[in-house]
PDB file of C-alpha atoms in Angstrom:
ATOM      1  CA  UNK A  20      -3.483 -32.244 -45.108  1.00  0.00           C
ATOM      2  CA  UNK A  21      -1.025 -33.084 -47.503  1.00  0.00           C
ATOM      3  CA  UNK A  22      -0.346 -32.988 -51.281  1.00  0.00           C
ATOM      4  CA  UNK A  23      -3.293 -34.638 -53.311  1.00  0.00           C
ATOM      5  CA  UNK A  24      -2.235 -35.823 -56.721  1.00  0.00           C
ATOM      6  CA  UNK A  25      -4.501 -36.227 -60.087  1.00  0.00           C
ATOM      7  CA  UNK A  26      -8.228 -35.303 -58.810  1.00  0.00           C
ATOM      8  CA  UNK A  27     -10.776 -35.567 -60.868  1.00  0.00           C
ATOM      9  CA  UNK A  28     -12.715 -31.997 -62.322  1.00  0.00           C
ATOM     10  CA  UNK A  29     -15.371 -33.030 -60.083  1.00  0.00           C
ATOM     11  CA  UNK A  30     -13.575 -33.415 -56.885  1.00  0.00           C
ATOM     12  CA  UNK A  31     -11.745 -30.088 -57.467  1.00  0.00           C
ATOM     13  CA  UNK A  32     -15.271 -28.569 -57.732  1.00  0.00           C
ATOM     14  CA  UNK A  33     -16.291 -30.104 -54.582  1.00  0.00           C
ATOM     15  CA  UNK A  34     -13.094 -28.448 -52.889  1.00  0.00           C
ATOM     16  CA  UNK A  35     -14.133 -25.206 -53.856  1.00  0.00           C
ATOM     17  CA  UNK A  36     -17.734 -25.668 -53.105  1.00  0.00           C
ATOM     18  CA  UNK A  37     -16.681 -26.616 -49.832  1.00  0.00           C
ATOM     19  CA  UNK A  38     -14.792 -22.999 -49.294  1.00  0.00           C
ATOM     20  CA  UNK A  39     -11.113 -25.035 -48.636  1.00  0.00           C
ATOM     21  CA  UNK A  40      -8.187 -22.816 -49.005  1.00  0.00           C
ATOM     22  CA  UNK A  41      -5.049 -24.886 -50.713  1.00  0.00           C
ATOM     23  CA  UNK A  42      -2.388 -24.511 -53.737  1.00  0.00           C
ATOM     24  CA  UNK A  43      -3.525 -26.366 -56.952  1.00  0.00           C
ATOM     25  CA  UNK A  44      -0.770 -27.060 -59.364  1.00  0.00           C
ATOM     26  CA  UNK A  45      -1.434 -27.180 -62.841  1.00  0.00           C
ATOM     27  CA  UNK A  46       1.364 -29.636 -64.539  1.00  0.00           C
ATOM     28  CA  UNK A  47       2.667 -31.814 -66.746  1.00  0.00           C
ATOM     29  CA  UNK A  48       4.692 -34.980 -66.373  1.00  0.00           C
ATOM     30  CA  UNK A  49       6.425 -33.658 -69.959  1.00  0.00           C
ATOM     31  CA  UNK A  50       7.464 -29.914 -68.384  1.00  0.00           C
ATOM     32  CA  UNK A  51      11.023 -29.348 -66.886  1.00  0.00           C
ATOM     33  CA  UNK A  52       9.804 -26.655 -64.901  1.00  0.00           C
ATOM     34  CA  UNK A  53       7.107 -28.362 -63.488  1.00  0.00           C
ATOM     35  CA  UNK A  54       9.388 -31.433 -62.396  1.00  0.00           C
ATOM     36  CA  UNK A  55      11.615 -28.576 -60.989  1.00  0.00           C
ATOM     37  CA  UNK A  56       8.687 -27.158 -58.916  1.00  0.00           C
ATOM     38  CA  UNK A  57       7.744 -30.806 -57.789  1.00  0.00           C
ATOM     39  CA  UNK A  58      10.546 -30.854 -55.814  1.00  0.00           C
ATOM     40  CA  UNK A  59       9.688 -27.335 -54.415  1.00  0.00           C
ATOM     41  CA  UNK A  60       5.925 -28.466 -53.705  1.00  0.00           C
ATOM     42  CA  UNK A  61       7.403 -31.508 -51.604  1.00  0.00           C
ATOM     43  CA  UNK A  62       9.722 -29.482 -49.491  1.00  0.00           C
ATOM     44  CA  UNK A  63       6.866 -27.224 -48.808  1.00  0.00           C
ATOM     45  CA  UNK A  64       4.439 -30.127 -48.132  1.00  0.00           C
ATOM     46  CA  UNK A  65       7.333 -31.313 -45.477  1.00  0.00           C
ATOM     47  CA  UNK A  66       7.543 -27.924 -43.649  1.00  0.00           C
ATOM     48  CA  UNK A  67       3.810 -26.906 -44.232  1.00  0.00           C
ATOM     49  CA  UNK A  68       2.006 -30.059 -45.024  1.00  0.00           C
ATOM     50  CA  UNK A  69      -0.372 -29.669 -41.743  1.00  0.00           C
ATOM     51  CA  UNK A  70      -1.613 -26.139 -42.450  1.00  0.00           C
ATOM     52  CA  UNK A  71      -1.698 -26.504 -46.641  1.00  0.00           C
ATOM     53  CA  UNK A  72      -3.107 -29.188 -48.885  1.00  0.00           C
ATOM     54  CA  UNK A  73      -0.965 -28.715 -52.334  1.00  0.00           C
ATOM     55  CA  UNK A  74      -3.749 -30.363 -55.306  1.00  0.00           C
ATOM     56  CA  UNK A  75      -1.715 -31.213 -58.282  1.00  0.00           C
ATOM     57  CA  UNK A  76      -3.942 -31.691 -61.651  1.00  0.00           C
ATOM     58  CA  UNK A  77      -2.091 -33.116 -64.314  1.00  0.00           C
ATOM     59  CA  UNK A  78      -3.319 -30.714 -67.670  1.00  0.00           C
ATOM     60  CA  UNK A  79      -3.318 -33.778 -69.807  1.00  0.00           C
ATOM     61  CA  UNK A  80      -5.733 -36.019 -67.595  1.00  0.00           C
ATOM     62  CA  UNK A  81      -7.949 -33.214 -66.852  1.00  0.00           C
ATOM     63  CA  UNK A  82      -8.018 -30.637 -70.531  1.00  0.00           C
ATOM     64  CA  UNK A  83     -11.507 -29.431 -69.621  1.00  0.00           C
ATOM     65  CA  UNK A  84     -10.822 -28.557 -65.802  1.00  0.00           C
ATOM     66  CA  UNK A  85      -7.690 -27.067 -67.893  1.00  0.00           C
ATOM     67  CA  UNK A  86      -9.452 -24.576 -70.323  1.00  0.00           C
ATOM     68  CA  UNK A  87     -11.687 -23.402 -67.969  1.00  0.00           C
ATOM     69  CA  UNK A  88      -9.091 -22.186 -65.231  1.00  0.00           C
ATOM     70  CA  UNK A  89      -7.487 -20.963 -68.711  1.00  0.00           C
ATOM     71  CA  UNK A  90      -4.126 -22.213 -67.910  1.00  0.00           C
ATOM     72  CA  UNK A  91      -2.113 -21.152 -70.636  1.00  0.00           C
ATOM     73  CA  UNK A  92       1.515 -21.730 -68.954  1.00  0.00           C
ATOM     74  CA  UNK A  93       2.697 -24.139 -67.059  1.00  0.00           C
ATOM     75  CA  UNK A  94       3.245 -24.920 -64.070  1.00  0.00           C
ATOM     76  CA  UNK A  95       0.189 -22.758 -62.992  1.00  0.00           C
ATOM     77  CA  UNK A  96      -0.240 -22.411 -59.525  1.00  0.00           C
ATOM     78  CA  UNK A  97      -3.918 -21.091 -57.604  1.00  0.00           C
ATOM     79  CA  UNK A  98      -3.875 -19.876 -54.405  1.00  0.00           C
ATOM     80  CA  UNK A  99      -6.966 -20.828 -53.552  1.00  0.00           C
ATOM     81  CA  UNK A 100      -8.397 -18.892 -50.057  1.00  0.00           C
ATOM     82  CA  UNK A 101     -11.933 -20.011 -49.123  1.00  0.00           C
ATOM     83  CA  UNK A 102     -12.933 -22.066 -52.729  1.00  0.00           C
ATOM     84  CA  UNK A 103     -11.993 -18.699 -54.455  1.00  0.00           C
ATOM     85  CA  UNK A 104      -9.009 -17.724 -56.158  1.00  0.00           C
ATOM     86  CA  UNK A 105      -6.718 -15.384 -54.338  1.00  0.00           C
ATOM     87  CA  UNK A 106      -4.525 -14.894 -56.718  1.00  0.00           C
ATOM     88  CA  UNK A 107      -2.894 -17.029 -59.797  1.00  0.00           C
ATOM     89  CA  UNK A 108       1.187 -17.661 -60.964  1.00  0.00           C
ATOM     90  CA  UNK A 109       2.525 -19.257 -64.364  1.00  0.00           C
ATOM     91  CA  UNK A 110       5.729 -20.426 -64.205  1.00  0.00           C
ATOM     92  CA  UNK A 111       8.444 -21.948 -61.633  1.00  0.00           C
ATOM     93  CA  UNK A 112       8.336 -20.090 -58.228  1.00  0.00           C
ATOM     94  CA  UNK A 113      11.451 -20.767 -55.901  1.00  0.00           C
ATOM     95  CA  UNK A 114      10.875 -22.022 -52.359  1.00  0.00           C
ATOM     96  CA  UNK A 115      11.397 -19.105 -50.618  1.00  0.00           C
ATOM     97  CA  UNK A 116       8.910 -17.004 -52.927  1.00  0.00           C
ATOM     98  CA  UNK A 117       6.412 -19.482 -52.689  1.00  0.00           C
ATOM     99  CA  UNK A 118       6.484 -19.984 -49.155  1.00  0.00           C
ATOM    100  CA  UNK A 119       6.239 -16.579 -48.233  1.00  0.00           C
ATOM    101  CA  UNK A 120       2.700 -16.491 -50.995  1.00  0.00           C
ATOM    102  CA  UNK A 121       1.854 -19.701 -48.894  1.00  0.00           C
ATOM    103  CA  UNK A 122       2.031 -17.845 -45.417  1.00  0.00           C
ATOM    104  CA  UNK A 123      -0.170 -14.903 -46.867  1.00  0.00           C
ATOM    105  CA  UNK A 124      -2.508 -17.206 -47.693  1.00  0.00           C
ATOM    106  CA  UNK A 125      -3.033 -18.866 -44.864  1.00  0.00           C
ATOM    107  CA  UNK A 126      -2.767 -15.356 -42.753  1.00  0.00           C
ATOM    108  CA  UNK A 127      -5.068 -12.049 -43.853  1.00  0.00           C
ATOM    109  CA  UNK A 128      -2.733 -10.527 -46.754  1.00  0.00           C
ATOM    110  CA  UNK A 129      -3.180 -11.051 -50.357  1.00  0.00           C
ATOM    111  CA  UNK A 130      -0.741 -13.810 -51.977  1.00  0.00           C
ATOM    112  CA  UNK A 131       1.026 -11.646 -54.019  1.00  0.00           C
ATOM    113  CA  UNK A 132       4.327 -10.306 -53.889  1.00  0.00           C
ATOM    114  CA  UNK A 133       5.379  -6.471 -53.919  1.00  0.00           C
ATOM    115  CA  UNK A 134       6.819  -5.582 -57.206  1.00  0.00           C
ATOM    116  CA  UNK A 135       9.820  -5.176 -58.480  1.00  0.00           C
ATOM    117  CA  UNK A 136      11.799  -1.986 -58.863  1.00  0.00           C
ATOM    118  CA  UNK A 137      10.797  -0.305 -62.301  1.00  0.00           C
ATOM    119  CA  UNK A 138      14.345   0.960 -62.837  1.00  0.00           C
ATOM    120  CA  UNK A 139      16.836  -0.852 -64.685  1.00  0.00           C
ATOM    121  CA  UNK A 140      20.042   0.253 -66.608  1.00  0.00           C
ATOM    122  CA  UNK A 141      19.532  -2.322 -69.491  1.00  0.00           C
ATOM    123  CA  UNK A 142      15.956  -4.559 -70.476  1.00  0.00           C
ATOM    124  CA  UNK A 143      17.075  -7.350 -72.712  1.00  0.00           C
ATOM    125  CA  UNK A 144      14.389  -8.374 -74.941  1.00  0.00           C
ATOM    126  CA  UNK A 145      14.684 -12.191 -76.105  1.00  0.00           C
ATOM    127  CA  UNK A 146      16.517 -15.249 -74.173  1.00  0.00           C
ATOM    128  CA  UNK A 147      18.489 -16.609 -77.675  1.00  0.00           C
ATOM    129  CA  UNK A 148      22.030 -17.049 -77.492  1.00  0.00           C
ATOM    130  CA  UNK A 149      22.740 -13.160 -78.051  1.00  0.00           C
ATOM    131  CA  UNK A 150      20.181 -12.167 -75.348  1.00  0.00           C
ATOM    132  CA  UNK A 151      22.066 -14.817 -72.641  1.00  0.00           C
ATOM    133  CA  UNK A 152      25.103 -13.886 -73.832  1.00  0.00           C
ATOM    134  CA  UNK A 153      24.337  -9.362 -73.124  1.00  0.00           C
ATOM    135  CA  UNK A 154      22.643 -10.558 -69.799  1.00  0.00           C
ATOM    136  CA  UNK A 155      25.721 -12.350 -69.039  1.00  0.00           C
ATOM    137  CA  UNK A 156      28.098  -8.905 -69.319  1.00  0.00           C
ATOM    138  CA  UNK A 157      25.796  -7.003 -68.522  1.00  0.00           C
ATOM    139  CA  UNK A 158      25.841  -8.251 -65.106  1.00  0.00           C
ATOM    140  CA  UNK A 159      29.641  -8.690 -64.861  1.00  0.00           C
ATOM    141  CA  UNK A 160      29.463  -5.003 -65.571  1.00  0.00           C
ATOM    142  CA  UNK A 161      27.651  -4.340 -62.369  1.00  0.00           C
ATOM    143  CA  UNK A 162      23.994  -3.446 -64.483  1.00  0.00           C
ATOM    144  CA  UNK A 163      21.010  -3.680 -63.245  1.00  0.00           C
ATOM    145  CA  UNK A 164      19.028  -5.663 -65.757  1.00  0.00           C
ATOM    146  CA  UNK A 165      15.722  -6.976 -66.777  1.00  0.00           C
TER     147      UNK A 165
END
């Protein structure tokens, strides 16, 4: 097992017909975050490589594979348990979150993590320069923020 890069619609079909469980990767080679979580995705291939394959389809090479997973955001990652979809995430995932999804997978739990505490002391809405800026002394004041 190991990380398979750019397969075709048709081979990703045949992976699912064939009931594999594995991590696709939805990128592409123009995203920052996805070149952040490439770097994840190979550390993880190191240290779980022979229990895992990691299938990375690149959105450009493959738009019709693309709309019908409905990837809207990018990176989107499918954990994939028996050719069905366990469960889906858009966006960068650290290591440590992502391993712990991987080991659910590959064990009897759902890959999904418990959620967050729904009690905060300040929700910022909007990442501009004021939003940064009120997360920023927000949590020099010792907030708990969203």
């Amino acid at each position: 097992m190991a990380i398979i890069v750019n397969p075709t619609a048709a081979e990703f079909k045949q992976m699912l017909a064939e009931k594999k469980t594995f991590l696709a990767d939805f990128y592409a080679t123009w995203c920052g975050p996805c070149k952040m979580l490439s770097y994840v995705l190979e550390d993880i291939d190191k240290e779980m490589g022979e229990r895992i394959d990691i299938v990375k389809i690149d959105i450009d090479k493959e738009p019709e594979l693309t709309e019908k997973m409905d990837i809207t955001i990018i990176p989107g990652l499918f954990f994939i348990k028996n050719g069905e979809v366990a469960s889906r995430y858009a966006g960068f995932l650290p290591k440590e979150r992502l391993q712990a999804r991987l080991e659910k997978l590959l064990g009897n739990e759902p890959p999904v993590e418990q959620a967050p505490d729904k009690s905060y002391d300040l929700i910022i809405i909007g990442g501009g320069a004021a939003g940064l800026t009120a997360a920023v002394y927000a949590r020099r004041a010792g907030l708990k923020t969203l």
